[in-house]
mmCIF file of C-alpha atoms in Angstrom:
data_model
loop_
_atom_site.group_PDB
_atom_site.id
_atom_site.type_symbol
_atom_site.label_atom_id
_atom_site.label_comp_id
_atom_site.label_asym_id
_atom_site.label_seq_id
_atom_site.Cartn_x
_atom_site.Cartn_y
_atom_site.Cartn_z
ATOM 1 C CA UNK A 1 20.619 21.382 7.168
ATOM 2 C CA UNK A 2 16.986 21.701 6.276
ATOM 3 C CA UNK A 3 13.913 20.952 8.649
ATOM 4 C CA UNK A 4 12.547 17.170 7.694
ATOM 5 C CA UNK A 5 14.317 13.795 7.245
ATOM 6 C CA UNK A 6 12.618 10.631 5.973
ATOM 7 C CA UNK A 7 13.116 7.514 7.598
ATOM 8 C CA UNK A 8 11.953 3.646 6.572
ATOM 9 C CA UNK A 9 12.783 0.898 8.321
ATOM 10 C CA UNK A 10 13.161 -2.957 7.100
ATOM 11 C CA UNK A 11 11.545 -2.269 3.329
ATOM 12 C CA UNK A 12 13.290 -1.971 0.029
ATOM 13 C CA UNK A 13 13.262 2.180 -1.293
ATOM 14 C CA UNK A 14 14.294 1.355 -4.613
ATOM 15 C CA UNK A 15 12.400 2.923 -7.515
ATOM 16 C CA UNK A 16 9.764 0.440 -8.130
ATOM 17 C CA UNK A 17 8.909 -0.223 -4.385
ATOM 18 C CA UNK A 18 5.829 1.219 -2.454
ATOM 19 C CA UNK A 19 7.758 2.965 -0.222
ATOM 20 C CA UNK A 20 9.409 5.538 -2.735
ATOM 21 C CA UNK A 21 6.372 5.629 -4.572
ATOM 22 C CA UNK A 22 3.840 6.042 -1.997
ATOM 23 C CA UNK A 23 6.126 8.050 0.055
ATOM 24 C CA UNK A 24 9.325 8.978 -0.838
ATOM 25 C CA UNK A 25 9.063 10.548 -4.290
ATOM 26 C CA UNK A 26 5.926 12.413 -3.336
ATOM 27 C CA UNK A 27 7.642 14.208 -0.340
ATOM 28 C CA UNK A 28 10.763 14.669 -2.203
ATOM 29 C CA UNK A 29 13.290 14.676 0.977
ATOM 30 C CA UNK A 30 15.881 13.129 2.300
ATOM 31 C CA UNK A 31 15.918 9.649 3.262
ATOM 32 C CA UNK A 32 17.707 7.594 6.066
ATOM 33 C CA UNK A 33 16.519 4.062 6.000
ATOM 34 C CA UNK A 34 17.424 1.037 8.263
ATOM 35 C CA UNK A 35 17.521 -1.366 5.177
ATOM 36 C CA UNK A 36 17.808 -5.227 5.068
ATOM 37 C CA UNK A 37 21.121 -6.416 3.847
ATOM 38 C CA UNK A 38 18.929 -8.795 1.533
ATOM 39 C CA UNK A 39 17.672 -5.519 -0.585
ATOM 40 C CA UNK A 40 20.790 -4.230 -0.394
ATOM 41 C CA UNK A 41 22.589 -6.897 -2.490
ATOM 42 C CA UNK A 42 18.979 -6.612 -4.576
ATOM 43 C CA UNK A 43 20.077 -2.928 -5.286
ATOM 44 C CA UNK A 44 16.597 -2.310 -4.075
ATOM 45 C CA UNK A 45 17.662 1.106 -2.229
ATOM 46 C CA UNK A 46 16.898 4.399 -2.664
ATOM 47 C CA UNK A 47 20.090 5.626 -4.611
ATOM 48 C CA UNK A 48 20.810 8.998 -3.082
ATOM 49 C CA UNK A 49 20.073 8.024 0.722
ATOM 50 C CA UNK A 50 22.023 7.376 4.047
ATOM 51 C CA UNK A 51 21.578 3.099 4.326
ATOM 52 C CA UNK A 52 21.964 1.506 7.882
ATOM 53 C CA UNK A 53 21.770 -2.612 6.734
ATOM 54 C CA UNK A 54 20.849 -5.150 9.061
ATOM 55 C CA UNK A 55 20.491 -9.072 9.214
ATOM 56 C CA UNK A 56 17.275 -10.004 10.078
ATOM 57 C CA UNK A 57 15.599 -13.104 10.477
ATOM 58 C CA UNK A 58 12.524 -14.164 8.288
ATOM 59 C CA UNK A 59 9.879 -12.981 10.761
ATOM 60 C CA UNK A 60 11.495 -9.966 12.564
ATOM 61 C CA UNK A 61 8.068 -8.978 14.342
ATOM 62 C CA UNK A 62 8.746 -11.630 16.955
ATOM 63 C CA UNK A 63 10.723 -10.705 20.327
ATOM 64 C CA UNK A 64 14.088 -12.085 18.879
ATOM 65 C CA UNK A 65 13.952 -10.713 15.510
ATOM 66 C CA UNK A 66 12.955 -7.562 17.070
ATOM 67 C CA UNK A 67 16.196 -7.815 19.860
ATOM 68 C CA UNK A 68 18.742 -8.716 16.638
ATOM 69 C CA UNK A 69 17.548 -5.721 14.837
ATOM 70 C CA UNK A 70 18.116 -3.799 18.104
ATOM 71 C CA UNK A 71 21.549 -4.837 18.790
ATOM 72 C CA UNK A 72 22.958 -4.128 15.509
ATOM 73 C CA UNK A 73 21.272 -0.785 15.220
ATOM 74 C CA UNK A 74 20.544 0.898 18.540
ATOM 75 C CA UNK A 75 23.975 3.240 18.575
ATOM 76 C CA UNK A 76 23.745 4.324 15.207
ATOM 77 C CA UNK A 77 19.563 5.144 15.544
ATOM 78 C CA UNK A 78 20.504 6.749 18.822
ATOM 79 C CA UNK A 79 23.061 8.586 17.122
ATOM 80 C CA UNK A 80 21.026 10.051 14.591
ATOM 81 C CA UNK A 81 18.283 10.692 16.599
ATOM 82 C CA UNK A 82 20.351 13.415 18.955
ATOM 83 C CA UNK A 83 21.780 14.803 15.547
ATOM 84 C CA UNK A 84 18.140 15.057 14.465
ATOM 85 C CA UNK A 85 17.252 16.632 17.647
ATOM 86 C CA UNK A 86 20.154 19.061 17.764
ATOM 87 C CA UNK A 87 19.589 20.984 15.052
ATOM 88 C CA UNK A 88 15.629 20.631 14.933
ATOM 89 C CA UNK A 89 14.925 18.781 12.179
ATOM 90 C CA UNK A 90 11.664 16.497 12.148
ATOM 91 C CA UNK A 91 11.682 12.779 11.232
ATOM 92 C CA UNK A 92 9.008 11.737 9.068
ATOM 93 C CA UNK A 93 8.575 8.115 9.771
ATOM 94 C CA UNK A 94 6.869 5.182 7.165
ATOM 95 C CA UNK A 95 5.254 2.094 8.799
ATOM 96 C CA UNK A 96 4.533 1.195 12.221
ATOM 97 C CA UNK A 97 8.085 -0.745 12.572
ATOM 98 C CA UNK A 98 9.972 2.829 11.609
ATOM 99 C CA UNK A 99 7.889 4.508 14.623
ATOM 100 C CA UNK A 100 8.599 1.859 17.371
ATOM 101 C CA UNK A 101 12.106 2.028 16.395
ATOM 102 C CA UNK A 102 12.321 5.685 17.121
ATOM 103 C CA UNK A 103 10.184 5.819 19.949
ATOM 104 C CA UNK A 104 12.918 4.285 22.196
ATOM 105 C CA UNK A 105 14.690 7.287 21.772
ATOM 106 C CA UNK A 106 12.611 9.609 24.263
ATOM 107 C CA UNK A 107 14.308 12.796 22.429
ATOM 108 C CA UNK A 108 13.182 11.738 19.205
ATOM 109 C CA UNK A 109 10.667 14.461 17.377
ATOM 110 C CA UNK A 110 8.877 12.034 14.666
ATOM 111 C CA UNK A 111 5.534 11.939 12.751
ATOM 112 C CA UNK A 112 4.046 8.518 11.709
ATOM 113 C CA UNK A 113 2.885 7.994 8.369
ATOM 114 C CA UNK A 114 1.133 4.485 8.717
ATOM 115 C CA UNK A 115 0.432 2.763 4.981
ATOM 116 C CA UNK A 116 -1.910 0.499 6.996
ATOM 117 C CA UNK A 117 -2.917 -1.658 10.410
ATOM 118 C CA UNK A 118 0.721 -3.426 11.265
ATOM 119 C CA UNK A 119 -0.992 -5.760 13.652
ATOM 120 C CA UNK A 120 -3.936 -6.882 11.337
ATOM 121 C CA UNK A 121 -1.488 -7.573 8.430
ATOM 122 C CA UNK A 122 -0.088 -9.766 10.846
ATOM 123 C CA UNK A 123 -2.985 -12.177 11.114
ATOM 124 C CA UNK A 124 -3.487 -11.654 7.365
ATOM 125 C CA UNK A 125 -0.321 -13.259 6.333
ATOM 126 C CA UNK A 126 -0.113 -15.608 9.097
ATOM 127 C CA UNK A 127 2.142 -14.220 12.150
ATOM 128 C CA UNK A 128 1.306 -15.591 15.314
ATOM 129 C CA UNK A 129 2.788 -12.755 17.363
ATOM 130 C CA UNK A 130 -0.327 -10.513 17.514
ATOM 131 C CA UNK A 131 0.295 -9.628 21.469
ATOM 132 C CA UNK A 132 3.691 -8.280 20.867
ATOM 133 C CA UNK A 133 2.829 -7.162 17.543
ATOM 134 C CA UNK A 134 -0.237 -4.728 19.400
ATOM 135 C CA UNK A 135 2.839 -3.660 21.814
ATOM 136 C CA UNK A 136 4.632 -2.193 18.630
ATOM 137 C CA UNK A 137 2.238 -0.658 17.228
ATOM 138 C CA UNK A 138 0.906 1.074 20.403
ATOM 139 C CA UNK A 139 4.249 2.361 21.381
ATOM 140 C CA UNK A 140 4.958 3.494 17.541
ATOM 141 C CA UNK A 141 1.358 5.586 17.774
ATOM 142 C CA UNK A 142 1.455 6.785 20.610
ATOM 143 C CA UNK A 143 4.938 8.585 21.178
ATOM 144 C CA UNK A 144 4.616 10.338 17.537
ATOM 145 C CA UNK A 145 4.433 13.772 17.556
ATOM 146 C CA UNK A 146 1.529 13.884 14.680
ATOM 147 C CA UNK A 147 -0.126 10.436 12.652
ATOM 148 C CA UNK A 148 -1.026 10.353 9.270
ATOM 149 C CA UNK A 149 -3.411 7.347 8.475
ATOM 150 C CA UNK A 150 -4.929 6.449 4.505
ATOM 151 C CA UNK A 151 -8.761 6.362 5.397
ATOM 152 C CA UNK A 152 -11.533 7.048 7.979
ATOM 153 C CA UNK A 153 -11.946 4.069 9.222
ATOM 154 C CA UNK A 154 -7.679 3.384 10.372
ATOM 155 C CA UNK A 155 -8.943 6.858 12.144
ATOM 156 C CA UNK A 156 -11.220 5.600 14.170
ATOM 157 C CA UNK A 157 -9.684 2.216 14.824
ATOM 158 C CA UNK A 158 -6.637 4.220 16.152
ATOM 159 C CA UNK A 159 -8.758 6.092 18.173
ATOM 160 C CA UNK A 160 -11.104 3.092 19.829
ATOM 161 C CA UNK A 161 -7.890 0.970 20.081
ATOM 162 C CA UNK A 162 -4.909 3.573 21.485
ATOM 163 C CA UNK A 163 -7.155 6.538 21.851
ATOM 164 C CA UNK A 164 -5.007 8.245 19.625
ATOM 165 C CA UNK A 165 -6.422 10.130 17.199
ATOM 166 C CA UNK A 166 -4.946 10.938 13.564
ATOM 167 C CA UNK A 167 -5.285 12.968 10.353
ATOM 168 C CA UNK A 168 -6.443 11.496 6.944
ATOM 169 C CA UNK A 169 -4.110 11.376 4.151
ATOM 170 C CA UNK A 170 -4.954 9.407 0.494
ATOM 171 C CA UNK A 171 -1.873 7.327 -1.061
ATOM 172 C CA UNK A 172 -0.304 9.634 -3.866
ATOM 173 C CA UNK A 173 -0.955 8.671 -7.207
ATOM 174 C CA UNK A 174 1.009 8.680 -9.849
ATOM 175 C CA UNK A 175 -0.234 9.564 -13.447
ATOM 176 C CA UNK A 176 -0.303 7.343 -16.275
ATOM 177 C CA UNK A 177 -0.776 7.928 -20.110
ATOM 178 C CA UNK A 178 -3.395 7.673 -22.276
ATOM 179 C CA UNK A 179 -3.464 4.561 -24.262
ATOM 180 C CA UNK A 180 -5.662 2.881 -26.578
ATOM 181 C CA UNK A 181 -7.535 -0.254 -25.630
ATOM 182 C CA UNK A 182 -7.037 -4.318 -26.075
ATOM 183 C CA UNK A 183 -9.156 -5.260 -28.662
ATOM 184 C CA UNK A 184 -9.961 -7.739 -26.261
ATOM 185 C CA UNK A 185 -11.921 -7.145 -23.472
ATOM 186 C CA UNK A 186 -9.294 -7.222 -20.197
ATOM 187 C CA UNK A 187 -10.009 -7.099 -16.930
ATOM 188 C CA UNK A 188 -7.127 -7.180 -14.565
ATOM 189 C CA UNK A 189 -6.069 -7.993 -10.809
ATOM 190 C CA UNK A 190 -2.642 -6.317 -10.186
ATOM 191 C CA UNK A 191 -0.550 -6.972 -7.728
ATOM 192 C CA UNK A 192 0.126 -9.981 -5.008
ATOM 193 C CA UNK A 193 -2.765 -11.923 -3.922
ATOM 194 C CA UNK A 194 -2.530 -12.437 0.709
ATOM 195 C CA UNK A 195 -4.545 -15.707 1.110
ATOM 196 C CA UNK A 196 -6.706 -18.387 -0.850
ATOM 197 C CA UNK A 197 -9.703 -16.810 -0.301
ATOM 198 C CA UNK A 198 -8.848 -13.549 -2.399
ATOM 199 C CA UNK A 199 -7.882 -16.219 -4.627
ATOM 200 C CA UNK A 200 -10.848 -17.693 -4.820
ATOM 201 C CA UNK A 201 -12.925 -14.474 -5.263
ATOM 202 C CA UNK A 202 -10.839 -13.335 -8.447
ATOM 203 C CA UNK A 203 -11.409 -16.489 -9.870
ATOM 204 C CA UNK A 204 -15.359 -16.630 -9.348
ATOM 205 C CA UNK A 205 -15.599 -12.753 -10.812
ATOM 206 C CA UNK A 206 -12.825 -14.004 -13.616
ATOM 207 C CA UNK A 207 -15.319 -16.911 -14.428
ATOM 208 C CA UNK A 208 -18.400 -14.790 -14.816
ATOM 209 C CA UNK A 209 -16.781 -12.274 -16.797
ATOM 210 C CA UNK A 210 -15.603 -14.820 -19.426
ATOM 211 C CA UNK A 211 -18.848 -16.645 -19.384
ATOM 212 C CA UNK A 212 -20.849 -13.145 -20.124
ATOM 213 C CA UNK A 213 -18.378 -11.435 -22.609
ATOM 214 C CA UNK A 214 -16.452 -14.311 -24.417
ATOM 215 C CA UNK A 215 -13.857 -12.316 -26.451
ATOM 216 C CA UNK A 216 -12.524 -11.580 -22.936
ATOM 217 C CA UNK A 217 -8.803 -12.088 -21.449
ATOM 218 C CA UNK A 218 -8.373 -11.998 -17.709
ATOM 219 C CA UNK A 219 -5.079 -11.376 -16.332
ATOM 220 C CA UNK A 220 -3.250 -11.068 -13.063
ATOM 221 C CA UNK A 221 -0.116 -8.171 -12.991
ATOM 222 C CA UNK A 222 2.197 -9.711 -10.560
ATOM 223 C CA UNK A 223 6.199 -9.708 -9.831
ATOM 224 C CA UNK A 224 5.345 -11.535 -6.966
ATOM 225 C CA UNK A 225 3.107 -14.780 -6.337
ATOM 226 C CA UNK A 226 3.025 -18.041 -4.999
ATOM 227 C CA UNK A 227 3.301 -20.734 -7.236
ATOM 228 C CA UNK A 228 0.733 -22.774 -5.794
ATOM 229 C CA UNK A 229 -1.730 -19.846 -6.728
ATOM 230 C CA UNK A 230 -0.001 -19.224 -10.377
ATOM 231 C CA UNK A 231 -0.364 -23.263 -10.934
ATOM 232 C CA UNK A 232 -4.385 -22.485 -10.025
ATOM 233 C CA UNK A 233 -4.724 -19.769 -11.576
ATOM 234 C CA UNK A 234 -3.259 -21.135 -15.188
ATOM 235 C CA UNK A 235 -5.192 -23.898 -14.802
ATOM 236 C CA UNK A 236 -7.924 -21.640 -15.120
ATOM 237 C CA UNK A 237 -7.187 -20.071 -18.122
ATOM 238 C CA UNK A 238 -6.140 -16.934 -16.012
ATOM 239 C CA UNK A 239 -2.989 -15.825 -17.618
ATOM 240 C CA UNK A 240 0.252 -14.791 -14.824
ATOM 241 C CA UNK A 241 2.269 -11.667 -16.437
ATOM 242 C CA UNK A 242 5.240 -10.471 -14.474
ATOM 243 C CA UNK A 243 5.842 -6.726 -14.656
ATOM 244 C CA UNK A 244 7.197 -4.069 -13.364
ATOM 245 C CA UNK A 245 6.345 -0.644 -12.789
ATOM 246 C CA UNK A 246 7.646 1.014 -15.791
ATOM 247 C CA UNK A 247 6.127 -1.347 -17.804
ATOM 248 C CA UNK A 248 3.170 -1.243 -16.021
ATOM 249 C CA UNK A 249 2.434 2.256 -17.056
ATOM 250 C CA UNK A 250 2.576 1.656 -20.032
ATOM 251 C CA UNK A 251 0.345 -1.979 -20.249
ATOM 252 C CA UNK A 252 -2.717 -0.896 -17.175
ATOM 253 C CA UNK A 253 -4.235 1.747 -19.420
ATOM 254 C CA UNK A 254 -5.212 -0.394 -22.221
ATOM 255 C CA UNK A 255 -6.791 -2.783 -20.180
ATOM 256 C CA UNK A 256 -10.888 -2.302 -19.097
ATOM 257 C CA UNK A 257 -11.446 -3.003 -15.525
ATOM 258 C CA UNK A 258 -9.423 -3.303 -12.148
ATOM 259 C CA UNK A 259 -10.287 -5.834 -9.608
ATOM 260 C CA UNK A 260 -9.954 -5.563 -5.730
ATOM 261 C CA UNK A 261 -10.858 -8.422 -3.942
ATOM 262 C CA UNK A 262 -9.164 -8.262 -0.412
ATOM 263 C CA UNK A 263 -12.906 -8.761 0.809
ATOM 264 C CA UNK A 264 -12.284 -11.992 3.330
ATOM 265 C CA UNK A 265 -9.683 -10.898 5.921
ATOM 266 C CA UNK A 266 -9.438 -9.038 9.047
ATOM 267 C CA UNK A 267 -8.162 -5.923 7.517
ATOM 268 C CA UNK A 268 -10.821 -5.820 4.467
ATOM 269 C CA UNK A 269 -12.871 -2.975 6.300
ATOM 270 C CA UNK A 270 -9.772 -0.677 6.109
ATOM 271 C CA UNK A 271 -7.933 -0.950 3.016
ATOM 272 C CA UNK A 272 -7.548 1.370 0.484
ATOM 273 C CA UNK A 273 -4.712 -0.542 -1.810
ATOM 274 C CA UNK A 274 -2.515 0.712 -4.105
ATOM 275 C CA UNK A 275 -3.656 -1.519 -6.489
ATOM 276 C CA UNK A 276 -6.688 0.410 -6.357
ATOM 277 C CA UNK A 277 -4.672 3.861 -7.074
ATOM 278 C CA UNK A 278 -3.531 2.553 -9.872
ATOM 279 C CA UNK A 279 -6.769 1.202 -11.536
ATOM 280 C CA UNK A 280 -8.481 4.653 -11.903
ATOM 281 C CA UNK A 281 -4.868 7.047 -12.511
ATOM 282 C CA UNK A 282 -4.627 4.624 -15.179
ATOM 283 C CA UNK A 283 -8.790 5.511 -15.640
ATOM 284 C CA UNK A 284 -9.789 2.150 -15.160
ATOM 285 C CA UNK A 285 -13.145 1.272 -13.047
ATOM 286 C CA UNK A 286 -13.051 -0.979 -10.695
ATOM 287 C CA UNK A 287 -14.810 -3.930 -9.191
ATOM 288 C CA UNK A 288 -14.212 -4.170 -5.651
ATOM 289 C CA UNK A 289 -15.351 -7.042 -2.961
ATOM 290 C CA UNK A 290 -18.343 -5.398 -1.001
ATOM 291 C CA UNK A 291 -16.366 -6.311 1.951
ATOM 292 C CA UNK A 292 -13.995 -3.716 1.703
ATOM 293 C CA UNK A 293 -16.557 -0.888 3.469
ATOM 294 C CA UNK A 294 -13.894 2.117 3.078
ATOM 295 C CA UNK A 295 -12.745 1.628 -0.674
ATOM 296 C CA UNK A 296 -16.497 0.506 -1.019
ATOM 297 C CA UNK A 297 -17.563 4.297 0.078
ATOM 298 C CA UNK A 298 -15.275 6.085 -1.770
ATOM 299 C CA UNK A 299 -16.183 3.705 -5.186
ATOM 300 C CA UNK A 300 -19.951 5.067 -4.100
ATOM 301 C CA UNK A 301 -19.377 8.317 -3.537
ATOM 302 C CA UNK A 302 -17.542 9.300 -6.655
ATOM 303 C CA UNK A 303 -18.857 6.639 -9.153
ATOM 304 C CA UNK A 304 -15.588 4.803 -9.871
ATOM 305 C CA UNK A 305 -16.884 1.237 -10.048
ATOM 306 C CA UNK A 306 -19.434 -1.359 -8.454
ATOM 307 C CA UNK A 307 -19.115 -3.585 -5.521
ATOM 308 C CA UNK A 308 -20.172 -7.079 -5.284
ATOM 309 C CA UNK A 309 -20.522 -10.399 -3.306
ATOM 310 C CA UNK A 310 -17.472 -12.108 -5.690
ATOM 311 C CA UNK A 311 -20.242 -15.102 -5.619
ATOM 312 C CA UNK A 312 -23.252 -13.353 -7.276
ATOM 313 C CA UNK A 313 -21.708 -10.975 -9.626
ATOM 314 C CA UNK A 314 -25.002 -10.042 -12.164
ATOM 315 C CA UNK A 315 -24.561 -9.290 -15.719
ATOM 316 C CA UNK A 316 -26.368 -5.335 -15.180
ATOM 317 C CA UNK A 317 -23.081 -5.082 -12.476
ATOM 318 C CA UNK A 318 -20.955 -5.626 -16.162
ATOM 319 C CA UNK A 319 -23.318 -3.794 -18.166
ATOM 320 C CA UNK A 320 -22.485 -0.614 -15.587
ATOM 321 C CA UNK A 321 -18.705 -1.303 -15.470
ATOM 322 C CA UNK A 322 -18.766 -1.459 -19.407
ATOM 323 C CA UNK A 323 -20.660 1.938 -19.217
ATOM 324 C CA UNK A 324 -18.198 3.434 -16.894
ATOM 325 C CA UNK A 325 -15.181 2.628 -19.476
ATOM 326 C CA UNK A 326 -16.657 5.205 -21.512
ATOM 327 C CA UNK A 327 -15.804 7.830 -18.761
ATOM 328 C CA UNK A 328 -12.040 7.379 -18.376
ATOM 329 C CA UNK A 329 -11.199 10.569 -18.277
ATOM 330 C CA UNK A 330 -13.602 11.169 -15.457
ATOM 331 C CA UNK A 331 -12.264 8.534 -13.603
ATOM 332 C CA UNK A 332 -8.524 9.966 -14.245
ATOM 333 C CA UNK A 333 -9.665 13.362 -13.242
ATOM 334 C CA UNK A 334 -10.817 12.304 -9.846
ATOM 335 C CA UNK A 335 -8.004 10.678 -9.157
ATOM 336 C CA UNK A 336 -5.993 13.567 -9.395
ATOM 337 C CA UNK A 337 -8.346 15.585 -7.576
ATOM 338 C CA UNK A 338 -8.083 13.188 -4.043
ATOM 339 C CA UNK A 339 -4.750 11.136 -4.476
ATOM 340 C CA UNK A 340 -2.471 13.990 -5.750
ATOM 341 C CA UNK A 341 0.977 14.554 -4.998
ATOM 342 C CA UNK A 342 0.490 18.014 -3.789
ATOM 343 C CA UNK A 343 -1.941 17.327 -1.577
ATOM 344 C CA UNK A 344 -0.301 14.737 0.375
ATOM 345 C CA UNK A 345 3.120 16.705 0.414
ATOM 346 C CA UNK A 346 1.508 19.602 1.674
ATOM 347 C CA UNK A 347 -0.430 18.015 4.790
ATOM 348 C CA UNK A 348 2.344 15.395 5.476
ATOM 349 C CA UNK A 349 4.698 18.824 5.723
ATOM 350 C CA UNK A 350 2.647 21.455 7.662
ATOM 351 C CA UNK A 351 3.316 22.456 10.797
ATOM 352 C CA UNK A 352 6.910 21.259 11.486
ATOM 353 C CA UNK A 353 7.741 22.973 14.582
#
């Protein structure tokens, strides 16, 4: 048997979901995932792995979703965990949920890849269990053997918060072909949209952009979306297109500009989206909510875009992101520079023993 297993706990690992992209095809191993039996009638599993389903109620972070996900799975996560420990092999863990589950198993050798702040993204999409949710994600943190966080400032949160500290490791990106542009101009939001106030702030930068450059066709990417929002949105003139991945790849580069405007919410200071990822492999720049300080210094830093107030966007802040379309293959080269596969393999790998 070789040295690491993967292990994801109550998220689809099909091929279009974040967890095989953002982790699972980049480290290339093999996978044992606690799996809801909801994505398992989906199909939305990873094809080749070991699948543990479970019933779950809608919000499992609560104490009783959290004891039914327990009872069906202790023996078999207890199980593997010896097995694991036995002949030395190292769980890699995704998501704060994965690490609290093995951390009741005092044997169990795990690092903790965390894709962002489990008890933040509570608040953001409305869970009022944010004292038991701080419980999990303490225990999950603390009893890993190494963390792996996706910015700076999750480092230093983990560290005020748990006194834990953690290493640094961008999102993989995946590359995306070269493709000529809409004739008109496109800017895009891609991806689901948490809470009316991101809402809001794509429509106000939507708005400007189509009263400054009229031949102009704003769209939202998006499989999944409330239909309250879509209804707004339409009304708008904001065209809804659902896609998925593979078509994505093919659609994102011929569009002009990415939007990110997660700007509003408790976890705004510490995201660095996927959404984002995409936008420059694809060699898009970006316009990003100044809210957002850690995507915000990382847009500075390597000149990938502007950030704005959503409210007061100027037309010199389109007359730069028009400029920057010029550089695409800047923009694509950087991203392969800091959000390469390689790079994330490697440091999620080293030092097994």
């Amino acid at each position: 048997m070789g040295r690491v297993i993967l292990f994801t706990a109550l998220e689809g690992t099909g091929g279009n979901s974040l967890a095989n992209r953002n982790f699972i095809n980049p480290l290339g191993e093999r996978l044992f995932s606690l799996v809801d039996i909801k994505d398992v009638i989906k199909g939305n599993i990873q094809k080749h792995s070991i699948v543990l389903p479970v019933m779950t109620q809608r919000n499992y972070t609560g104490i009783p979703g959290l004891l039914l996900i327990l009872f069906q799975s202790f023996l078999p996560l207890a199980i593997f965990t010896i097995l694991m420990r036995l002949h030395r092999i190292t769980i890699i863990a995704r998501g704060t949920l994965s690490g609290f589950l093995l951390s009741i198993f005092p044997w169990s050798n795990y690092k903790l890849v965390l894709p962002g702040i489990y008890s933040l993204e509570a608040l953001v999409y409305g869970e009022n269990n944010s004292y038991v949710n701080r419980i999990i994600e303490k225990r999950a943190i603390k009893n890993a053997k190494r963390v792996f966080v996706l910015g700076n400032n999750i480092k230093r949160y983990l560290k005020d918060e748990y006194g834990v500290d953690s290493e640094v490791v961008y999102i993989p990106a995946e590359p995306y072909p070269v493709n000529k542009k809409f004739k008109k101009f496109t800017p895009v939001h891609l991806g689901t949209i948490p809470d009316e106030k991101t809402l809001h702030s794509i429509i106000a930068v939507f708005k400007h952009i189509k009263k400054v450059i009229k031949e102009s066709k704003p769209l939202i990417l998006s499989q999944f979306l409330r239909e309250d929002f879509k209804r707004e949105l339409e009304r708008t003139g904001i065209e809804v297109i659902s896609m998925n991945y593979e078509e994505l790849k093919n659609f994102l580069p011929s569009c002009h500009v990415g939007l990110v405007m997660e700007g509003d919410n408790p976890l705004s200071a510490y995201l660095i989206t996927t959404k984002f990822i995409d936008y420059i492999s694809a060699g898009l720049p970006v316009i990003v909510h100044k809210g957002m300080d850690e995507l915000c210094r990382i847009v500075k830093e390597y000149n990938l875009g502007v950030c704005v107030a959503p409210v007061s966007i100027g037309n010199d802040i389109l007359m730069e992101v028009k400029r920057l379309i010029q550089e695409e293959m800047r923009i694509r080269s950087i991203s392969r520079r800091l959000f390469s596969k390689e790079r994330f393999r490697d440091k999620i790998l080293s030092n097994l023993t």
